[in-house]
mmCIF file of C-alpha atoms and ligand atoms in Angstrom:
data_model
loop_
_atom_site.group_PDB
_atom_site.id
_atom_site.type_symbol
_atom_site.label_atom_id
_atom_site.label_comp_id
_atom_site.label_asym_id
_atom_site.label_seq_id
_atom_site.Cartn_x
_atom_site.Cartn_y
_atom_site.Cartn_z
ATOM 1 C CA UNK A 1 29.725 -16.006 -6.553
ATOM 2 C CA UNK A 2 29.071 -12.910 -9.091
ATOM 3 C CA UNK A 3 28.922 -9.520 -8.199
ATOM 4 C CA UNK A 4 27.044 -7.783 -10.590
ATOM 5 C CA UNK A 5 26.655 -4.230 -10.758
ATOM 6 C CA UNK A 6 24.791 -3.276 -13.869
ATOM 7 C CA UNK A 7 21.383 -4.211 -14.370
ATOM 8 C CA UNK A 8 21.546 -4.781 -18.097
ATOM 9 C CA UNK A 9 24.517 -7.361 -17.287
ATOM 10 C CA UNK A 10 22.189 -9.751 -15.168
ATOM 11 C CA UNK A 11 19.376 -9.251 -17.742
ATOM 12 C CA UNK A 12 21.468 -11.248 -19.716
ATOM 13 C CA UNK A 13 23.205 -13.479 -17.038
ATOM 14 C CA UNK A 14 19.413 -14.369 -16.028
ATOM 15 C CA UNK A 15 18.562 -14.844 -19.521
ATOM 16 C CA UNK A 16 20.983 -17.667 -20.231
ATOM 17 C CA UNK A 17 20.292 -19.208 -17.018
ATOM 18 C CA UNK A 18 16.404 -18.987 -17.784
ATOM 19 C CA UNK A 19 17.131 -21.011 -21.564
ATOM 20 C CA UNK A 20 18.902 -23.738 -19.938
ATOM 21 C CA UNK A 21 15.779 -23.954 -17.694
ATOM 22 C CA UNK A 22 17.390 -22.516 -14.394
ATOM 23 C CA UNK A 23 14.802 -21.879 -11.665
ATOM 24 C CA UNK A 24 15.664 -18.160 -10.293
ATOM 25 C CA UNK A 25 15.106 -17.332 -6.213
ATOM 26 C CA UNK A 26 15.510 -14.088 -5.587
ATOM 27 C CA UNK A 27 16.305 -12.103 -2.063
ATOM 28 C CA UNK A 28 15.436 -8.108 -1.970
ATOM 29 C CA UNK A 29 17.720 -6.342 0.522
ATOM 30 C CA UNK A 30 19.482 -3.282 1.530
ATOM 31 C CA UNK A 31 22.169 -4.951 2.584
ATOM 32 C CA UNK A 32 23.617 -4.852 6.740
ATOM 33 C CA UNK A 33 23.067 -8.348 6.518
ATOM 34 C CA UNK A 34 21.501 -10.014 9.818
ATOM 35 C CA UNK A 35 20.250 -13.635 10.214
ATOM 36 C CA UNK A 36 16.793 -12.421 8.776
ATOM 37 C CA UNK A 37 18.362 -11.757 5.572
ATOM 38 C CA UNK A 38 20.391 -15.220 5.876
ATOM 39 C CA UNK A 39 16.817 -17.262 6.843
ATOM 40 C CA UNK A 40 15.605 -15.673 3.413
ATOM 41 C CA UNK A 41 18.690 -16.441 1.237
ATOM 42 C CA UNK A 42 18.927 -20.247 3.091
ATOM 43 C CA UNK A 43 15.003 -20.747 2.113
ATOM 44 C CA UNK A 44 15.980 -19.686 -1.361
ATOM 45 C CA UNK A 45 18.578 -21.632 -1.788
ATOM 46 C CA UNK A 46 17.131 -24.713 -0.683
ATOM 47 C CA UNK A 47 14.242 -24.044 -3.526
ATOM 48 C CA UNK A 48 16.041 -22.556 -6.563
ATOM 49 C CA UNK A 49 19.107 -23.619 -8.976
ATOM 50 C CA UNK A 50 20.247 -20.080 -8.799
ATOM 51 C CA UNK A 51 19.937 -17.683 -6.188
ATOM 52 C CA UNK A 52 20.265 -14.127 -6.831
ATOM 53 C CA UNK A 53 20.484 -11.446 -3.463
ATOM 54 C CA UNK A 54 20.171 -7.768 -4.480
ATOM 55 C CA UNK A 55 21.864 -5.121 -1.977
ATOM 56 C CA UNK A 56 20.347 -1.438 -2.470
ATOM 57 C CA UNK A 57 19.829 1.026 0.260
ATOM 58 C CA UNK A 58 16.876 2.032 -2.371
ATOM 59 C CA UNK A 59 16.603 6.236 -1.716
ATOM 60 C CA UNK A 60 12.796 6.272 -3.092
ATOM 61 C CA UNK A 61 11.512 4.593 0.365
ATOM 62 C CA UNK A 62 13.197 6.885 2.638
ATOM 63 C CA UNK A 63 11.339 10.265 3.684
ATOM 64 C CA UNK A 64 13.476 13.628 4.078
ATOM 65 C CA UNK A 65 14.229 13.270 7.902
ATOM 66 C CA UNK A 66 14.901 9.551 7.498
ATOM 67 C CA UNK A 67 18.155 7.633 7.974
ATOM 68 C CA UNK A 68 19.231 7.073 4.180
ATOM 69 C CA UNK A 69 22.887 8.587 4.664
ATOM 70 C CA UNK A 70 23.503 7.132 7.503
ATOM 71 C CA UNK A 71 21.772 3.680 6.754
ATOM 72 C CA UNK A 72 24.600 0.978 7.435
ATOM 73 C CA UNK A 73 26.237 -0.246 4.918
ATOM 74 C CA UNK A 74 29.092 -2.838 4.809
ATOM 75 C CA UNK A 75 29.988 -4.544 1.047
ATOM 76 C CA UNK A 76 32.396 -6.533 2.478
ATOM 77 C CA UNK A 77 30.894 -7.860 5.415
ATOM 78 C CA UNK A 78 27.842 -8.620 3.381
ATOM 79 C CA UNK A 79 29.349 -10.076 0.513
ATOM 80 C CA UNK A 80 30.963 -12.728 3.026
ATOM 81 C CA UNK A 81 28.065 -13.486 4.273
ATOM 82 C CA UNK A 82 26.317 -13.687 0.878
ATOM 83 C CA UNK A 83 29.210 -15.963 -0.345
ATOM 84 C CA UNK A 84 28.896 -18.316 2.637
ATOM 85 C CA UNK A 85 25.347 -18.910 2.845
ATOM 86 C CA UNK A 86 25.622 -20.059 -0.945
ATOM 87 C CA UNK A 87 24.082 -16.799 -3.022
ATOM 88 C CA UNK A 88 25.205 -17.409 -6.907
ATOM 89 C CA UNK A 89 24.906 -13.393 -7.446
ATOM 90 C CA UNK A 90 24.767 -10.535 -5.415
ATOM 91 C CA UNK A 91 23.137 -7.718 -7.598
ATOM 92 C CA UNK A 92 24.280 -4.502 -6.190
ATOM 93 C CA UNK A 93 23.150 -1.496 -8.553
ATOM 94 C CA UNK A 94 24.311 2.365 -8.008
ATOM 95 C CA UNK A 95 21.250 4.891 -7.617
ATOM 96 C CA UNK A 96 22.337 6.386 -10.729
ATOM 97 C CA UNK A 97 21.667 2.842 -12.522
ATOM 98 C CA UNK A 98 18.169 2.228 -10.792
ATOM 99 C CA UNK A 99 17.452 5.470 -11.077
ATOM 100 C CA UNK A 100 18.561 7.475 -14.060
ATOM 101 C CA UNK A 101 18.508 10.859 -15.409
ATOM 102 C CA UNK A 102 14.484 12.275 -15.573
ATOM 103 C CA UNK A 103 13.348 8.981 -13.698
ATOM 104 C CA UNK A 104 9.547 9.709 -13.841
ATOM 105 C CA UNK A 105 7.589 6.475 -13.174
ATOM 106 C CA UNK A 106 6.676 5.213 -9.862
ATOM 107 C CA UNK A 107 4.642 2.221 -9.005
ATOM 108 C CA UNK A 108 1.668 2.716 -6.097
ATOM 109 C CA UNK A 109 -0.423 0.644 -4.219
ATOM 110 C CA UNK A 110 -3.194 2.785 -3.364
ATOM 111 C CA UNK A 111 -5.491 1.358 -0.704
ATOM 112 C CA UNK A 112 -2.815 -0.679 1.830
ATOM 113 C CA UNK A 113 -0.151 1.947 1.104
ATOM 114 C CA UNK A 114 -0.984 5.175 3.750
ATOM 115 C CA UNK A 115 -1.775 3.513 6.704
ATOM 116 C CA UNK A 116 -0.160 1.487 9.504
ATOM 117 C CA UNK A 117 3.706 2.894 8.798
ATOM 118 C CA UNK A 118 2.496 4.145 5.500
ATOM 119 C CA UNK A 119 0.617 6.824 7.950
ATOM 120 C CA UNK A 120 3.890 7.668 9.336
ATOM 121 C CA UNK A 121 5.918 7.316 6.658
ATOM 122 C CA UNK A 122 3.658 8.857 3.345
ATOM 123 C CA UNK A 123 5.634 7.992 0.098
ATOM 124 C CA UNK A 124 7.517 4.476 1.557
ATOM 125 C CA UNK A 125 5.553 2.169 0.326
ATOM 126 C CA UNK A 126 5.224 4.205 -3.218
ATOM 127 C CA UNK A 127 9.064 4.032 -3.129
ATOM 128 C CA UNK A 128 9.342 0.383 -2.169
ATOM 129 C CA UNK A 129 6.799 -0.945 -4.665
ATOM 130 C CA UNK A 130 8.336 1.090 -7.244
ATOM 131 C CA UNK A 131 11.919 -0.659 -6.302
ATOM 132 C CA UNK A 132 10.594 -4.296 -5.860
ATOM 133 C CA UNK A 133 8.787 -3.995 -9.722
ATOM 134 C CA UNK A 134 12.562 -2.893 -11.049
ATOM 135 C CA UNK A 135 14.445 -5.245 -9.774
ATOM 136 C CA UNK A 136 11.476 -7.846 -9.926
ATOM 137 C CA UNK A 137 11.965 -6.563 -13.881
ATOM 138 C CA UNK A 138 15.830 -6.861 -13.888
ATOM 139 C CA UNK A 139 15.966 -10.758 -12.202
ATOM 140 C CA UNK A 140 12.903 -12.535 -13.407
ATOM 141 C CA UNK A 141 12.196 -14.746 -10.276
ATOM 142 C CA UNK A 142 10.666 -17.874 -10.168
ATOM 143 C CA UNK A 143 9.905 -17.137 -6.296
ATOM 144 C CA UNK A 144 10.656 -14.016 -4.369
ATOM 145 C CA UNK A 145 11.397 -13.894 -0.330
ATOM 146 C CA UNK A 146 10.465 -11.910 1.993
ATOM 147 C CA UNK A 147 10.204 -11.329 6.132
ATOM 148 C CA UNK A 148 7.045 -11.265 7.941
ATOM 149 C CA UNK A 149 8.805 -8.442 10.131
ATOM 150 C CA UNK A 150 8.167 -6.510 7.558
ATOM 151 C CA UNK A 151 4.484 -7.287 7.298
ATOM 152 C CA UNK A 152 2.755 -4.331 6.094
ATOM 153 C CA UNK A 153 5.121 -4.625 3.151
ATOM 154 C CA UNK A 154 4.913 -8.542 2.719
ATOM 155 C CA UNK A 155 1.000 -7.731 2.170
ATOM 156 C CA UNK A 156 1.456 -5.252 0.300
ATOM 157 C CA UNK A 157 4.239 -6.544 -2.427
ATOM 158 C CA UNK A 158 1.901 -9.827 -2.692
ATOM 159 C CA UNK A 159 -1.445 -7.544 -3.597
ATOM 160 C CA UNK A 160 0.906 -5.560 -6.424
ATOM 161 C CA UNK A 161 2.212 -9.324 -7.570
ATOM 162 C CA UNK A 162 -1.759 -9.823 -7.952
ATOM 163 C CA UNK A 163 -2.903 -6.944 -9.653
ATOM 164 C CA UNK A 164 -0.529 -6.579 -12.527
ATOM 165 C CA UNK A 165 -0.050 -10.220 -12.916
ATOM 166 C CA UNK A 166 3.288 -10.583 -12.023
ATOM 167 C CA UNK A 167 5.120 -13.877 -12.510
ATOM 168 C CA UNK A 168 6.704 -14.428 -9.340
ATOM 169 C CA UNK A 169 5.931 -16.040 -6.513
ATOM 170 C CA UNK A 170 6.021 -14.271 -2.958
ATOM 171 C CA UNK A 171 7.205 -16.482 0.277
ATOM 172 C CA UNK A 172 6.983 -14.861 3.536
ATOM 173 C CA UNK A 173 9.300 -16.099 5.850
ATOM 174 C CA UNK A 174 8.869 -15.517 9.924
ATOM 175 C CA UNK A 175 10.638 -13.154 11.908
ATOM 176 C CA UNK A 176 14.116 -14.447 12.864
ATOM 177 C CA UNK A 177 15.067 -12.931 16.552
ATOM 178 C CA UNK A 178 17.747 -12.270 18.778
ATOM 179 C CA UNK A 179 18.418 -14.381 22.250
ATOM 180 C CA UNK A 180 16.077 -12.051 24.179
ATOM 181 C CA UNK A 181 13.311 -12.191 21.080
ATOM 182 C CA UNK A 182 14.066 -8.634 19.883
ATOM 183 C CA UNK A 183 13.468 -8.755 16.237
ATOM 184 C CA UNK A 184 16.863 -8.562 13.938
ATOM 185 C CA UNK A 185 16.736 -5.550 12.326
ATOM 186 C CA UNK A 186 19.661 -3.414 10.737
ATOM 187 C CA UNK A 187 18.300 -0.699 12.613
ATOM 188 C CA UNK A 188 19.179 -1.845 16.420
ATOM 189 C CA UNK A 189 22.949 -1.319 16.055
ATOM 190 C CA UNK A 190 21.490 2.255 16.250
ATOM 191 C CA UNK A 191 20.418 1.560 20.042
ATOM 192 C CA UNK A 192 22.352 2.501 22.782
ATOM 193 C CA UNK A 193 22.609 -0.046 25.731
ATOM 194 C CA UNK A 194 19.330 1.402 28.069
ATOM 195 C CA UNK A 195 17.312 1.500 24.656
ATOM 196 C CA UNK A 196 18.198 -1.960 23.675
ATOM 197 C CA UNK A 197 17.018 -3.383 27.169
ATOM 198 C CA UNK A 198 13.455 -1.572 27.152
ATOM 199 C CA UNK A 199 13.324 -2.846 23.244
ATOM 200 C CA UNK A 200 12.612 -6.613 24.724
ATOM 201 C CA UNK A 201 8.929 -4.827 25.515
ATOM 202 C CA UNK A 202 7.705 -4.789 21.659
ATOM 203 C CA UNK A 203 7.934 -8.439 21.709
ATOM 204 C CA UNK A 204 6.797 -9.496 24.850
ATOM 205 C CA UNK A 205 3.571 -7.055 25.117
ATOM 206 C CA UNK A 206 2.815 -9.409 21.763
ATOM 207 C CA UNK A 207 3.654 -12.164 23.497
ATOM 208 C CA UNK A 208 1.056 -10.779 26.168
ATOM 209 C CA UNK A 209 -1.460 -9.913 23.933
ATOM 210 C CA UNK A 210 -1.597 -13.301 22.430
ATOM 211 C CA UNK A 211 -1.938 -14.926 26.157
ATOM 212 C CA UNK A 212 -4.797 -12.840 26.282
ATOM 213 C CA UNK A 213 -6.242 -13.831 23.727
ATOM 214 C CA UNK A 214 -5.690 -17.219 24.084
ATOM 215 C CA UNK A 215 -7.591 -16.548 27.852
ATOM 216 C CA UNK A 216 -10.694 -15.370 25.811
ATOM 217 C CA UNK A 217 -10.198 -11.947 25.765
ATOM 218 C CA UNK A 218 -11.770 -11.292 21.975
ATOM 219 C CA UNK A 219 -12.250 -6.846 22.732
ATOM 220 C CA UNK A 220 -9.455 -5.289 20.915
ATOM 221 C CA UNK A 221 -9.653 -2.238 22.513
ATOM 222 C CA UNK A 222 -8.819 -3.764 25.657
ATOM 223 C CA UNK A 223 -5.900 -5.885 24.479
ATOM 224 C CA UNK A 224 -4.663 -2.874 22.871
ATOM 225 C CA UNK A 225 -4.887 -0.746 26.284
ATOM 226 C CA UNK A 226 -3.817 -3.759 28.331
ATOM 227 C CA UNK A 227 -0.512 -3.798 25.755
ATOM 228 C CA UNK A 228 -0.162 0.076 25.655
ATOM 229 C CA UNK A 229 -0.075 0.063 29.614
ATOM 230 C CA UNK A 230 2.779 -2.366 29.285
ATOM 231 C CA UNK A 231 4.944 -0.548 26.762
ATOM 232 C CA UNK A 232 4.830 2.574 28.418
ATOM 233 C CA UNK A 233 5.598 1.386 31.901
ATOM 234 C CA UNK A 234 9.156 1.514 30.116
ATOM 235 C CA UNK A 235 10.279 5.045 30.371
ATOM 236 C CA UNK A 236 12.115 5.115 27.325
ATOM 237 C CA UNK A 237 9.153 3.690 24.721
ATOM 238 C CA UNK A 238 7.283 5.919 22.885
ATOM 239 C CA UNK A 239 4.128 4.199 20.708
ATOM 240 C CA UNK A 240 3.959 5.238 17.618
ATOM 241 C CA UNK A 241 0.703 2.942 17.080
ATOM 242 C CA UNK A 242 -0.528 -0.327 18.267
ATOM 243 C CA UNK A 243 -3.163 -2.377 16.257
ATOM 244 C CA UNK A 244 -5.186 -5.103 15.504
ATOM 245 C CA UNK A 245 -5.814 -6.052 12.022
ATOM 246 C CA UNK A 246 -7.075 -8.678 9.535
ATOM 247 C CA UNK A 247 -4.452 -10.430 7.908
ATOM 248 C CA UNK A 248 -5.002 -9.563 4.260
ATOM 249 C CA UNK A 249 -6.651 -6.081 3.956
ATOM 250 C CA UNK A 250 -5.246 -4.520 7.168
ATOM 251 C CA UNK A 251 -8.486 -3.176 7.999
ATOM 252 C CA UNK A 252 -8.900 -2.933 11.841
ATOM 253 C CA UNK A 253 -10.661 -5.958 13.926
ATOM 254 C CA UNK A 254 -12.836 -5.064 16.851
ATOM 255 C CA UNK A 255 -13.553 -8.439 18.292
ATOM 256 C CA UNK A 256 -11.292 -11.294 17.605
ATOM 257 C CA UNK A 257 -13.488 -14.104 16.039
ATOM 258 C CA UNK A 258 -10.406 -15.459 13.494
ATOM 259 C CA UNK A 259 -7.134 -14.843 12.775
ATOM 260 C CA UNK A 260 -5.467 -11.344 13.096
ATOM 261 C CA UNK A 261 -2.344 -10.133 13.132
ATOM 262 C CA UNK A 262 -1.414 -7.519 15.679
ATOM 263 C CA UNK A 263 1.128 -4.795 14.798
ATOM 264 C CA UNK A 264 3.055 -2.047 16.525
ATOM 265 C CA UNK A 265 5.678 0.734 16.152
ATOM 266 C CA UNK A 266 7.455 2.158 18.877
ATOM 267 C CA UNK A 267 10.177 4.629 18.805
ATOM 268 C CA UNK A 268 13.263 4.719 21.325
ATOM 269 C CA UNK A 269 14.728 7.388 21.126
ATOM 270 C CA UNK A 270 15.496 8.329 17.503
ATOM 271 C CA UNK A 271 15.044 4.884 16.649
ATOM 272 C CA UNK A 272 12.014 3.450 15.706
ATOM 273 C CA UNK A 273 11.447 -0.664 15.563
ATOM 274 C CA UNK A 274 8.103 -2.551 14.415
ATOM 275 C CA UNK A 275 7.366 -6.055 15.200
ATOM 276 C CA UNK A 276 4.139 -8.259 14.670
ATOM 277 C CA UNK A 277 2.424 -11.323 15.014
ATOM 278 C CA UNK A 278 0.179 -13.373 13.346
ATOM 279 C CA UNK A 279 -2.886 -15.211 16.088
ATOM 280 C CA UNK A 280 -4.764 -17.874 14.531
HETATM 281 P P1 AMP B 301 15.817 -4.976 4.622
HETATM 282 O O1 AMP B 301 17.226 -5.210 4.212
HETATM 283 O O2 AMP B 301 15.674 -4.549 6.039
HETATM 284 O O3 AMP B 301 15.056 -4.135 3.644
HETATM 285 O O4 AMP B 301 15.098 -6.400 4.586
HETATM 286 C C1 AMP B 301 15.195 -7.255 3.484
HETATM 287 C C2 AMP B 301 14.268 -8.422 3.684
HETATM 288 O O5 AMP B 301 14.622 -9.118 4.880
HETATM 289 C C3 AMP B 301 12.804 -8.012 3.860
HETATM 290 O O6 AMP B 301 11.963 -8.937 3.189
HETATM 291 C C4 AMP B 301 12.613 -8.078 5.343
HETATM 292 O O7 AMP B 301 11.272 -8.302 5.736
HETATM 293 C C5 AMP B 301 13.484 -9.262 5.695
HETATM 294 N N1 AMP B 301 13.846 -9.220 7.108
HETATM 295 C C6 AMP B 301 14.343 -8.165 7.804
HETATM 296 N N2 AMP B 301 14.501 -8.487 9.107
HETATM 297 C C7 AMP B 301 14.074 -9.769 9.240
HETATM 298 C C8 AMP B 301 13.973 -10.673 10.341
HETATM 299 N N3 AMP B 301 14.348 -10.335 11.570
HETATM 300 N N4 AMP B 301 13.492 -11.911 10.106
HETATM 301 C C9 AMP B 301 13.114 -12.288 8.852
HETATM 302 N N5 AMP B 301 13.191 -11.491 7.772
HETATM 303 C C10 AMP B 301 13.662 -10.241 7.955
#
């Protein structure tokens, strides 16, 4: 396994590779590498001759009172877990290289972009699009993976894909969970032990709101109440939003006729999880 560090050294790693007709999977991460990330990379490998994992805790997608400093971050750890799961290169830039002197040009998706978590969080999505093209750029995939945790952002990577005609494919991969069905996420070594326990809720008030469904229940103002009531019967939740969208557009359902997927953020304490699910 490589580790590369500068971008213009995999440009011409990935060149090579591409002559001798090397198919190219590529896995976007910031690294604190959970069994999502390793679903991705196992997919990719499976698919690919070469399989390329970038690590960058990218600063462009973080607002001011986010967690960027303290994001985890483990080389080590992540490059053993990289190594065994059978990536070929780990691409692991500096900010300095992605992002150099009088950096100017950022990449926006403007109609998915500010609402959902781009609501709560105003320039992510700007700073995550603008990321993905770069690196997108830098490796050249044949196909691209991604989580369907991170829906809003699966949707919204595969519309920029579309509109500038990007030659990459986009797989979206589904959530992989913990024992209890919390959602692996970097983010939930940050909960202490009472806020891990009341985190089981996000899932199962999904869970609940697909049994409703399933009963005939097609009002989604109901299924949202009947899923808010749930959440905040645990005293440590707070709902940042719950909702019920189409799949491809995001814009909101109000009775359930086809498929949806239903979305939510909640915060506990200072940390803040999302977690969907997709009803057909
Ligand atoms: P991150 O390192 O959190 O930016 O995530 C990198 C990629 O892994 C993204 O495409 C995420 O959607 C995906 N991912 C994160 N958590 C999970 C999970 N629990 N299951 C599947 N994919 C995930």
């Amino acid at each position: 396994m490589q580790i590369i560090k500068e971008p213009h050294k995999l440009t011409a790693i990935i060149k090579s590779y591409k002559k001798r007709g090397k198919t190219i999977g590529f896995v976007p991460t910031m690294g604190a590498l959970h069994n999502g990330h390793v679903s991705l990379i196992k997919k990719a490998r499976k698919e690919n001759n070469i399989v390329v994992l970038s690590i960058f805790v990218n600063p462009t997608q973080f607002g001011p009172k986010e967690d960027y400093k303290k994001y985890p971050r483990n080389f080590s750890r992540d490059s053993a877990i990289a190594k065994k799961t059978g990536v070929d290169i780990i691409f692991a830039p500096e900010v300095k290289d992605i992002y150099k002197s009088g950096f100017s040009t950022y990449i926006e998706e403007t109609n998915l972009s500010h609402i959902l978590e781009g609501a709560i969080r105003p320039d992510h999505f700007r700073g995550v699009t603008t990321v993905v093209l770069k690196l997108f750029n830098t490796v050249q995939p044949d196909i691209s993976y991604f989580g369907q945790k991170d829906y809003q952002q699966a949707v919204i990577i595969k519309k920029m894909v579309k509109d500038l005609n990007l030659d990459t494919e986009i797989k979206v991969l589904p959530t992989v969970r913990e024992k209890d069905s919390l959602a692996q996420s970097s983010r939930n070594i940050y909960l202490n032990k009472e806020e891990r326990k009341s985190a089981i809720v996000l899932y199962s008030s999904l869970i609940y709101a697909k049994e409703l469904i399933e009963n005939g229940l097609t009002d989604a103002e109901e299924i949202k109440k009947r899923m808010r009531e749930t959440i905040t019967k645990e005293r440590l939740a707070k709902i940042d939003y719950i909702e019920i969208r189409e799949p491809e557009t995001l814009q909101p359902v109000k009775k359930i006729t086809r498929e949806v997927v239903i979305l939510l953020a909640v915060k506990f304490g200072k940390v803040r999880l999302i977690d969907n699910v997709i009803m057909n």
